[in-house]
Tab-separated table of C-alpha atoms in Angstrom:
chain	number	residue	atom	x	y	z
A	370	UNK	CA	92.081	44.642	170.686
A	371	UNK	CA	89.344	42.800	171.031
A	372	UNK	CA	86.145	42.047	168.510
A	373	UNK	CA	83.536	44.103	170.000
A	374	UNK	CA	85.950	46.938	170.398
A	375	UNK	CA	87.659	46.676	166.774
A	376	UNK	CA	84.388	46.274	165.141
A	377	UNK	CA	82.867	49.226	167.326
A	378	UNK	CA	85.690	51.419	165.868
A	379	UNK	CA	85.715	50.152	162.611
A	380	UNK	CA	81.779	50.831	162.244
A	381	UNK	CA	82.317	54.549	163.751
A	382	UNK	CA	84.930	55.134	161.074
A	383	UNK	CA	83.056	53.799	158.544
A	384	UNK	CA	80.065	55.993	159.276
A	385	UNK	CA	82.061	58.854	159.126
A	386	UNK	CA	83.889	58.203	155.917
A	387	UNK	CA	80.401	57.378	154.522
A	388	UNK	CA	78.811	60.621	156.091
A	389	UNK	CA	81.411	63.281	155.222
A	390	UNK	CA	83.398	61.871	152.303
A	391	UNK	CA	80.981	62.626	149.709
A	392	UNK	CA	83.546	63.422	146.933
A	393	UNK	CA	82.375	65.042	143.579
A	394	UNK	CA	85.475	64.082	142.202
A	395	UNK	CA	85.074	60.259	142.633
A	396	UNK	CA	81.259	60.770	140.961
A	397	UNK	CA	82.775	62.412	138.220
A	398	UNK	CA	85.388	59.978	137.418
A	399	UNK	CA	82.750	57.338	137.525
A	400	UNK	CA	80.775	59.180	134.942
A	401	UNK	CA	83.449	59.509	132.945
A	402	UNK	CA	84.487	55.934	132.743
A	403	UNK	CA	80.534	55.120	132.508
A	404	UNK	CA	80.376	57.509	129.403
A	405	UNK	CA	83.671	56.061	127.549
A	406	UNK	CA	82.489	52.845	128.359
A	407	UNK	CA	79.094	53.525	126.689
A	408	UNK	CA	80.506	55.028	123.683
A	409	UNK	CA	83.225	52.847	122.829
A	410	UNK	CA	81.881	49.426	123.960
A	411	UNK	CA	78.010	50.202	123.157
A	412	UNK	CA	77.735	52.367	120.984
A	413	UNK	CA	75.630	54.852	123.259
A	414	UNK	CA	76.886	58.692	122.851
A	415	UNK	CA	76.245	60.624	125.900
A	416	UNK	CA	77.267	64.508	126.562
A	417	UNK	CA	78.544	64.406	130.010
A	418	UNK	CA	79.137	67.628	132.264
A	419	UNK	CA	80.581	66.965	135.720
A	420	UNK	CA	78.738	63.853	137.262
A	421	UNK	CA	75.918	64.208	134.881
A	422	UNK	CA	74.960	62.145	131.653
A	423	UNK	CA	72.714	63.036	129.743
A	424	UNK	CA	71.285	61.007	126.941
A	425	UNK	CA	68.715	60.574	124.263
A	426	UNK	CA	65.652	58.583	125.403
A	427	UNK	CA	62.142	58.728	124.094
A	428	UNK	CA	62.660	61.572	122.053
A	429	UNK	CA	63.740	63.161	125.155
A	430	UNK	CA	66.892	64.435	126.787
A	431	UNK	CA	67.640	62.699	129.943
A	432	UNK	CA	69.881	64.057	132.707
A	433	UNK	CA	71.009	61.103	134.509
A	434	UNK	CA	73.365	62.108	137.569
A	435	UNK	CA	75.970	59.753	138.954
A	436	UNK	CA	75.442	60.477	142.669
A	437	UNK	CA	78.082	59.741	145.344
A	438	UNK	CA	75.907	56.547	145.687
A	439	UNK	CA	76.600	55.319	142.453
A	440	UNK	CA	80.333	55.115	142.966
A	441	UNK	CA	79.669	51.947	144.648
A	442	UNK	CA	81.547	53.170	147.959
A	443	UNK	CA	79.479	51.826	149.961
A	444	UNK	CA	80.010	48.322	148.604
A	445	UNK	CA	83.439	48.817	148.782
A	446	UNK	CA	83.280	49.710	152.294
A	447	UNK	CA	80.930	46.623	153.539
A	448	UNK	CA	83.086	44.604	151.671
A	449	UNK	CA	86.527	46.378	153.770
A	450	UNK	CA	84.600	46.392	156.999
A	451	UNK	CA	84.041	42.657	156.751
A	452	UNK	CA	87.655	41.856	156.155
A	453	UNK	CA	89.125	43.875	158.698
A	454	UNK	CA	86.470	43.017	160.999
A	455	UNK	CA	86.286	39.204	160.847
A	456	UNK	CA	88.755	37.671	163.374
A	457	UNK	CA	92.038	35.399	162.845
A	458	UNK	CA	92.300	36.601	159.231
A	459	UNK	CA	96.379	37.162	158.894
A	460	UNK	CA	97.144	40.868	157.720
A	461	UNK	CA	98.879	39.746	154.789
A	462	UNK	CA	95.179	38.581	153.548
A	463	UNK	CA	93.487	41.502	154.542
A	464	UNK	CA	95.933	43.587	152.519
A	465	UNK	CA	95.962	41.161	149.562
A	466	UNK	CA	91.731	42.034	149.748
A	467	UNK	CA	92.384	45.425	149.250
A	468	UNK	CA	93.191	44.096	145.488
A	469	UNK	CA	89.544	42.933	144.856
A	470	UNK	CA	88.331	46.843	145.118
A	471	UNK	CA	88.678	47.625	141.262
A	472	UNK	CA	86.563	44.387	141.006
A	473	UNK	CA	84.084	45.752	142.690
A	474	UNK	CA	83.999	48.873	141.363
A	475	UNK	CA	83.863	48.114	137.981
A	476	UNK	CA	81.310	45.394	138.690
A	477	UNK	CA	79.375	48.591	139.977
A	478	UNK	CA	80.252	50.688	136.546
A	479	UNK	CA	78.797	47.418	134.638
A	480	UNK	CA	75.561	47.639	136.940
A	481	UNK	CA	75.121	51.461	135.517
A	482	UNK	CA	75.863	50.613	132.043
A	483	UNK	CA	73.686	47.926	131.918
A	484	UNK	CA	70.696	50.011	133.345
A	485	UNK	CA	71.422	52.732	130.502
A	486	UNK	CA	71.493	50.394	127.807
A	487	UNK	CA	68.508	48.731	128.892
A	488	UNK	CA	66.647	52.483	128.992
A	489	UNK	CA	68.331	53.363	125.777
A	490	UNK	CA	67.570	50.453	123.564
A	491	UNK	CA	63.952	50.169	124.858
A	492	UNK	CA	63.416	53.829	125.243
A	493	UNK	CA	61.870	53.124	128.429
A	494	UNK	CA	63.141	55.344	131.141
A	495	UNK	CA	61.048	53.153	134.142
A	496	UNK	CA	62.983	50.043	132.820
A	497	UNK	CA	66.357	51.630	133.528
A	498	UNK	CA	65.352	53.094	136.790
A	499	UNK	CA	63.872	49.766	137.750
A	500	UNK	CA	67.009	48.066	136.934
A	501	UNK	CA	69.384	50.699	138.717
A	502	UNK	CA	67.227	51.015	141.686
A	503	UNK	CA	66.316	47.532	142.765
A	504	UNK	CA	67.734	44.638	140.382
A	505	UNK	CA	71.266	46.099	139.870
A	506	UNK	CA	71.641	46.638	143.597
A	507	UNK	CA	70.950	43.310	144.218
A	508	UNK	CA	73.183	41.874	141.876
A	509	UNK	CA	75.893	44.206	143.312
A	510	UNK	CA	74.995	42.824	146.930
A	511	UNK	CA	75.548	39.329	145.904
A	512	UNK	CA	78.664	39.956	143.618
A	513	UNK	CA	80.418	41.416	146.696
A	514	UNK	CA	79.008	38.759	149.107
A	515	UNK	CA	80.215	35.684	146.201
A	516	UNK	CA	83.967	38.157	145.986
A	517	UNK	CA	84.014	37.866	149.579
A	518	UNK	CA	83.314	33.684	150.351
A	519	UNK	CA	85.453	33.088	147.321
A	520	UNK	CA	88.262	35.284	148.675
A	521	UNK	CA	87.972	33.406	152.261
A	522	UNK	CA	87.574	30.248	150.457
A	523	UNK	CA	90.635	30.707	148.398
A	524	UNK	CA	92.763	31.380	151.716
A	525	UNK	CA	91.056	28.450	153.844
A	526	UNK	CA	89.212	30.881	156.146
A	527	UNK	CA	86.322	28.981	154.920
A	528	UNK	CA	85.081	25.725	153.182
A	529	UNK	CA	82.349	25.910	150.409
A	530	UNK	CA	80.521	22.933	149.372
A	531	UNK	CA	81.090	21.900	145.812
A	532	UNK	CA	78.388	20.456	143.925
A	533	UNK	CA	74.662	20.277	145.154
């Protein structure tokens, strides 16, 4: 299958998966992980219901919706799409790249936890929203790209310059 046909098929499949695969179970699982890590590592104890975290901030109870977009599946899909669209990568290495998906998922959970921690400790909902919606997203994009580049470099598909 040539590259343009493969790319077209993968883009269509990715679009279908991201459009029609809004799974509440994945959002609830992410919510559970976030709540557990907040409680045991950071000391913030939220109440949870389904995919909603309830936190006390600035004398208010703030509901935080862990939506499908917060699960990191879009970043994981971009990583997978890139790995399977790039030509001349052996199937074994493509399959090995699947082992990095939990790492991207955990980085996404860290993004959520950092945003909530910032909002809780500063009692500033706007700071939490700013980090979650902008800074955290940019950091996760950079993390995903760096993960991809390091993987490709490790197996010799690209050469990264060392030093400046």
